[in-house]
mmCIF file of C-alpha atoms in Angstrom:
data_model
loop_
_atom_site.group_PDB
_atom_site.id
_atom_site.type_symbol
_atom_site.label_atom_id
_atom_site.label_comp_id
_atom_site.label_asym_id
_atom_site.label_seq_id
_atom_site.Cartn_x
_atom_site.Cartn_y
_atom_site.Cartn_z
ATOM 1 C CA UNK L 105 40.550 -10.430 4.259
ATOM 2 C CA UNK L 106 38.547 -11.824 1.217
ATOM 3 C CA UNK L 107 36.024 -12.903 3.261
ATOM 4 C CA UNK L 108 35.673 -9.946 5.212
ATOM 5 C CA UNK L 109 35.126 -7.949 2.510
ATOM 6 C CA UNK L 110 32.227 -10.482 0.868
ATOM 7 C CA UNK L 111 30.884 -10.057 3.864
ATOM 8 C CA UNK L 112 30.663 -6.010 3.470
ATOM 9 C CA UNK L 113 29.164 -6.453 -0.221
ATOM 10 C CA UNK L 114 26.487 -8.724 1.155
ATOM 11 C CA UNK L 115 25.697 -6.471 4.230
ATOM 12 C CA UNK L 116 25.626 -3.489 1.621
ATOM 13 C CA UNK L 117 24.045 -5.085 -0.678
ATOM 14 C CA UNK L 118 20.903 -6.164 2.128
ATOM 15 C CA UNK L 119 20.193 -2.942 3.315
ATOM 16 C CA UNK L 120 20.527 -0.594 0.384
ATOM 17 C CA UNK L 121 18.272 -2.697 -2.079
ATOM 18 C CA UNK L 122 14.463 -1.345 -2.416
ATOM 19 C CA UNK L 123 11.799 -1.919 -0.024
ATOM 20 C CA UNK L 124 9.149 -2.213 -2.234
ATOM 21 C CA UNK L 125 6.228 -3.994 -1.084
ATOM 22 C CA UNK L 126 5.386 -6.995 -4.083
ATOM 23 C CA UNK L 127 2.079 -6.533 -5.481
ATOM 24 C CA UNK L 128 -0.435 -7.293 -8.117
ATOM 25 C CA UNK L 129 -2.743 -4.833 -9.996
ATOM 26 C CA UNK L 130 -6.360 -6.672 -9.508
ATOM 27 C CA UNK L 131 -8.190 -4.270 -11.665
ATOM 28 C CA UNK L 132 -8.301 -2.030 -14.587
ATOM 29 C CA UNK L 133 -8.536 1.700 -14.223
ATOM 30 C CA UNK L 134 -7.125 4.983 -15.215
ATOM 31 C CA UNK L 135 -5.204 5.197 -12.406
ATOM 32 C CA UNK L 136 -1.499 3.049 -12.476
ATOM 33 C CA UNK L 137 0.279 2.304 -9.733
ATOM 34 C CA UNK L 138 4.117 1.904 -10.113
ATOM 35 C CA UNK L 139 5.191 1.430 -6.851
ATOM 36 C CA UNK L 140 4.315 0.260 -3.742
ATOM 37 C CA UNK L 141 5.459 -0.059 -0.400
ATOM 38 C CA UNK L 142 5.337 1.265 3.399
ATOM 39 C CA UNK L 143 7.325 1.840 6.590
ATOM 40 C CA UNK L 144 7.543 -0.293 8.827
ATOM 41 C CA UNK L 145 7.759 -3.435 6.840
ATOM 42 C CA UNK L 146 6.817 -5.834 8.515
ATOM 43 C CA UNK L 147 3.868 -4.043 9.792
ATOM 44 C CA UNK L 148 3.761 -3.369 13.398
ATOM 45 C CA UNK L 149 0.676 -3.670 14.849
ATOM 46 C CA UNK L 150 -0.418 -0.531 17.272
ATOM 47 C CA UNK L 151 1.845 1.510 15.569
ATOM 48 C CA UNK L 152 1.310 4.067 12.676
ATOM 49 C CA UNK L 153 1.461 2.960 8.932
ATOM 50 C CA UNK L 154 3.188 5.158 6.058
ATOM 51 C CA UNK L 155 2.463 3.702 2.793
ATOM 52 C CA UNK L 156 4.024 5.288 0.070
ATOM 53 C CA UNK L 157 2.367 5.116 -3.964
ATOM 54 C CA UNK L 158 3.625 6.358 -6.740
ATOM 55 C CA UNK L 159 2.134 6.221 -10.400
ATOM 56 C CA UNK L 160 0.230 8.003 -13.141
ATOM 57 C CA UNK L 161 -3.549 8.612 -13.451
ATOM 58 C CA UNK L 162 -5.398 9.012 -16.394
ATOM 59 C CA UNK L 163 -8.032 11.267 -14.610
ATOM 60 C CA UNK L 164 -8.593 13.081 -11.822
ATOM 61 C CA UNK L 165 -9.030 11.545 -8.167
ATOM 62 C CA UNK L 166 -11.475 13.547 -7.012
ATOM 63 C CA UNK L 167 -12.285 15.213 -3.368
ATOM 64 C CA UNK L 168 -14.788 12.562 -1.905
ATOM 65 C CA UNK L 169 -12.746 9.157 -3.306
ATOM 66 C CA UNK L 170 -13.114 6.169 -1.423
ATOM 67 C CA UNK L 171 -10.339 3.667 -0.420
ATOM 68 C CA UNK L 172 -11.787 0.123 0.312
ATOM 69 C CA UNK L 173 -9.278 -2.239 2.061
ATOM 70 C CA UNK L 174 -10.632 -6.053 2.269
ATOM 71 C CA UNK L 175 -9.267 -9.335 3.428
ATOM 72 C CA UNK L 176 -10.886 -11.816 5.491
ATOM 73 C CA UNK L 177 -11.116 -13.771 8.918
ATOM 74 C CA UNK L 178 -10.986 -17.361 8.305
ATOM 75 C CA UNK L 179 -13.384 -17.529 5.829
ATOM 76 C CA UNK L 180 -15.753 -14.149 6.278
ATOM 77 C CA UNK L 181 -14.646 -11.384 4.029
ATOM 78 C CA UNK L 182 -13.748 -8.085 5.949
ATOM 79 C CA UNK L 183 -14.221 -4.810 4.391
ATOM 80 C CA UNK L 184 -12.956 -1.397 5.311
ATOM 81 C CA UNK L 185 -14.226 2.420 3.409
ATOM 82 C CA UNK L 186 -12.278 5.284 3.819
ATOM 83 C CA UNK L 187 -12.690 8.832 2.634
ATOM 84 C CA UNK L 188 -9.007 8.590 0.903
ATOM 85 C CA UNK L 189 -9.399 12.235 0.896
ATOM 86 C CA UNK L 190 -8.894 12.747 4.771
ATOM 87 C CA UNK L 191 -5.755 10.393 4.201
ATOM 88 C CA UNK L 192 -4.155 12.011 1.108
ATOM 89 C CA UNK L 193 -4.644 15.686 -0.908
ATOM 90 C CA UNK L 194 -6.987 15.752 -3.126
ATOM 91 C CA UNK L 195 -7.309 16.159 -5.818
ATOM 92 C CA UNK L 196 -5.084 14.477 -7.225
ATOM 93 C CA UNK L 197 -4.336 16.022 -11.010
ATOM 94 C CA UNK L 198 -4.197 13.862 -14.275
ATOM 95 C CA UNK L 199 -0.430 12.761 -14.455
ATOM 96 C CA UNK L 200 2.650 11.454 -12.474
ATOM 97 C CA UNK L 201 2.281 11.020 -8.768
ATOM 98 C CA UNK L 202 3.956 10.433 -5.480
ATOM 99 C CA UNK L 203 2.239 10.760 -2.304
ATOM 100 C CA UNK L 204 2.410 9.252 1.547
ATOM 101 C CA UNK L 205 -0.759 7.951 3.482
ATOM 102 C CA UNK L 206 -0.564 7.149 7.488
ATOM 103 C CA UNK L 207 -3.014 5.278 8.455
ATOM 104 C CA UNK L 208 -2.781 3.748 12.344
ATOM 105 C CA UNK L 209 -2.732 0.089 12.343
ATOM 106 C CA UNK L 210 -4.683 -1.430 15.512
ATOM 107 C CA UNK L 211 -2.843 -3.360 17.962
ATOM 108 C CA UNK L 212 -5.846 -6.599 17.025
ATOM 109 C CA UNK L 213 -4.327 -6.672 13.364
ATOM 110 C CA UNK L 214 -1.552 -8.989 13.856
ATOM 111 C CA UNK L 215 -4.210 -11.602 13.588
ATOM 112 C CA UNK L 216 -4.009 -10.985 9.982
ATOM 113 C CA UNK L 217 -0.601 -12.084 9.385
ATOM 114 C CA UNK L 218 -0.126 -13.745 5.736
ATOM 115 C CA UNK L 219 -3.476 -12.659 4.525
ATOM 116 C CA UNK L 220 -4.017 -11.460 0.800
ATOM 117 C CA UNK L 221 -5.021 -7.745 1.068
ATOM 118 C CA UNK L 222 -6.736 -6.166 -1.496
ATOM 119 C CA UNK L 223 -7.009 -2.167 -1.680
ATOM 120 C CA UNK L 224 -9.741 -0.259 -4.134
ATOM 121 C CA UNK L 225 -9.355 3.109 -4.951
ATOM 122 C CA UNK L 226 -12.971 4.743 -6.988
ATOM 123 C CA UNK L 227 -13.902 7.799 -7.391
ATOM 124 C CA UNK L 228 -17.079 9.843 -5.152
ATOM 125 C CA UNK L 229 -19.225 7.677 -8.389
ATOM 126 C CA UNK L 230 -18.153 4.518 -7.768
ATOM 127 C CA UNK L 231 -16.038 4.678 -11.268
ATOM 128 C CA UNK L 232 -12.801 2.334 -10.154
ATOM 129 C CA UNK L 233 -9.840 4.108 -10.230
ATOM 130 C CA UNK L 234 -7.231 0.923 -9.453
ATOM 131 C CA UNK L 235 -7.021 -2.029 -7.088
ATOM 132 C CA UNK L 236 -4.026 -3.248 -6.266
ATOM 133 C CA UNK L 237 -3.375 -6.666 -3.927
ATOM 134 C CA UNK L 238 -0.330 -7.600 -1.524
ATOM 135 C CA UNK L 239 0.381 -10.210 1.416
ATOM 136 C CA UNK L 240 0.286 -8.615 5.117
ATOM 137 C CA UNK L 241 2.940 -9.231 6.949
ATOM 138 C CA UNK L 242 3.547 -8.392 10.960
ATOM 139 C CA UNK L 243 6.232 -8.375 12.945
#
């Protein structure tokens, strides 16, 4: 019976802890991130992506923001702009926020299992917002 119910405790204990995704903050900006982390992890490849970030910022994120998402292929450095504004709302308002992206995830990117990502977030000047960093991983 002991057993049995260790057994619950671990189970319960597995699936109710958070799914945060580890990461590093690679950069110094207004804007903090807190937390991290997206559905499904590990990343499917050919399926849709919902990250979800929550922080504070310092300043606005304005309509025309860029997200920049690089990693590389063997040794050539890939890089990815987006208009983070077609992803998110914007503008985003000084203070605490919460907010989902999907982005689609092409059926090619399992190749990038175990790679060091690195997203940049900067405003429509090129001011940095934040960068964050985090290892792919695909299922």
């Amino acid at each position: 019976m002991n057993n049995l119910f260790i057994i619950f405790l671990f189970l319960f204990a597995l699936f109710t802890t958070s799914s945060s995704v580890p990461f590093e903050v690679c950069g110094k900006g207004p804007l903090s991130v807190t937390k991290f982390d997206f559905i499904p992890n590990p990343i499917v490849a050919g399926q849709d992506l919902i990250v979800n970030i929550e922080g504070s910022t310092q300043v606005e994120v304005k309509q025309g923001s860029t997200l920049t998402l690089s990693t590389y292929e063997l040794f050539l450095p890939l890089h990815q702009t987006f208009d983070f504004c077609k992803m998110s709302i914007c503008p985003i308002h000084i203070g605490d926020f919460n907010f989902n992206i999907t982005y689609p995830i092409p059926g090619a990117a399992k190749m990038f299992d175990g790679n060091s990502v690195n997203l940049t977030l900067s405003n429509p000047d090129k001011t940095l917002l934040t960068c964050i960093e985090f290892t792919a991983h695909f299922a």
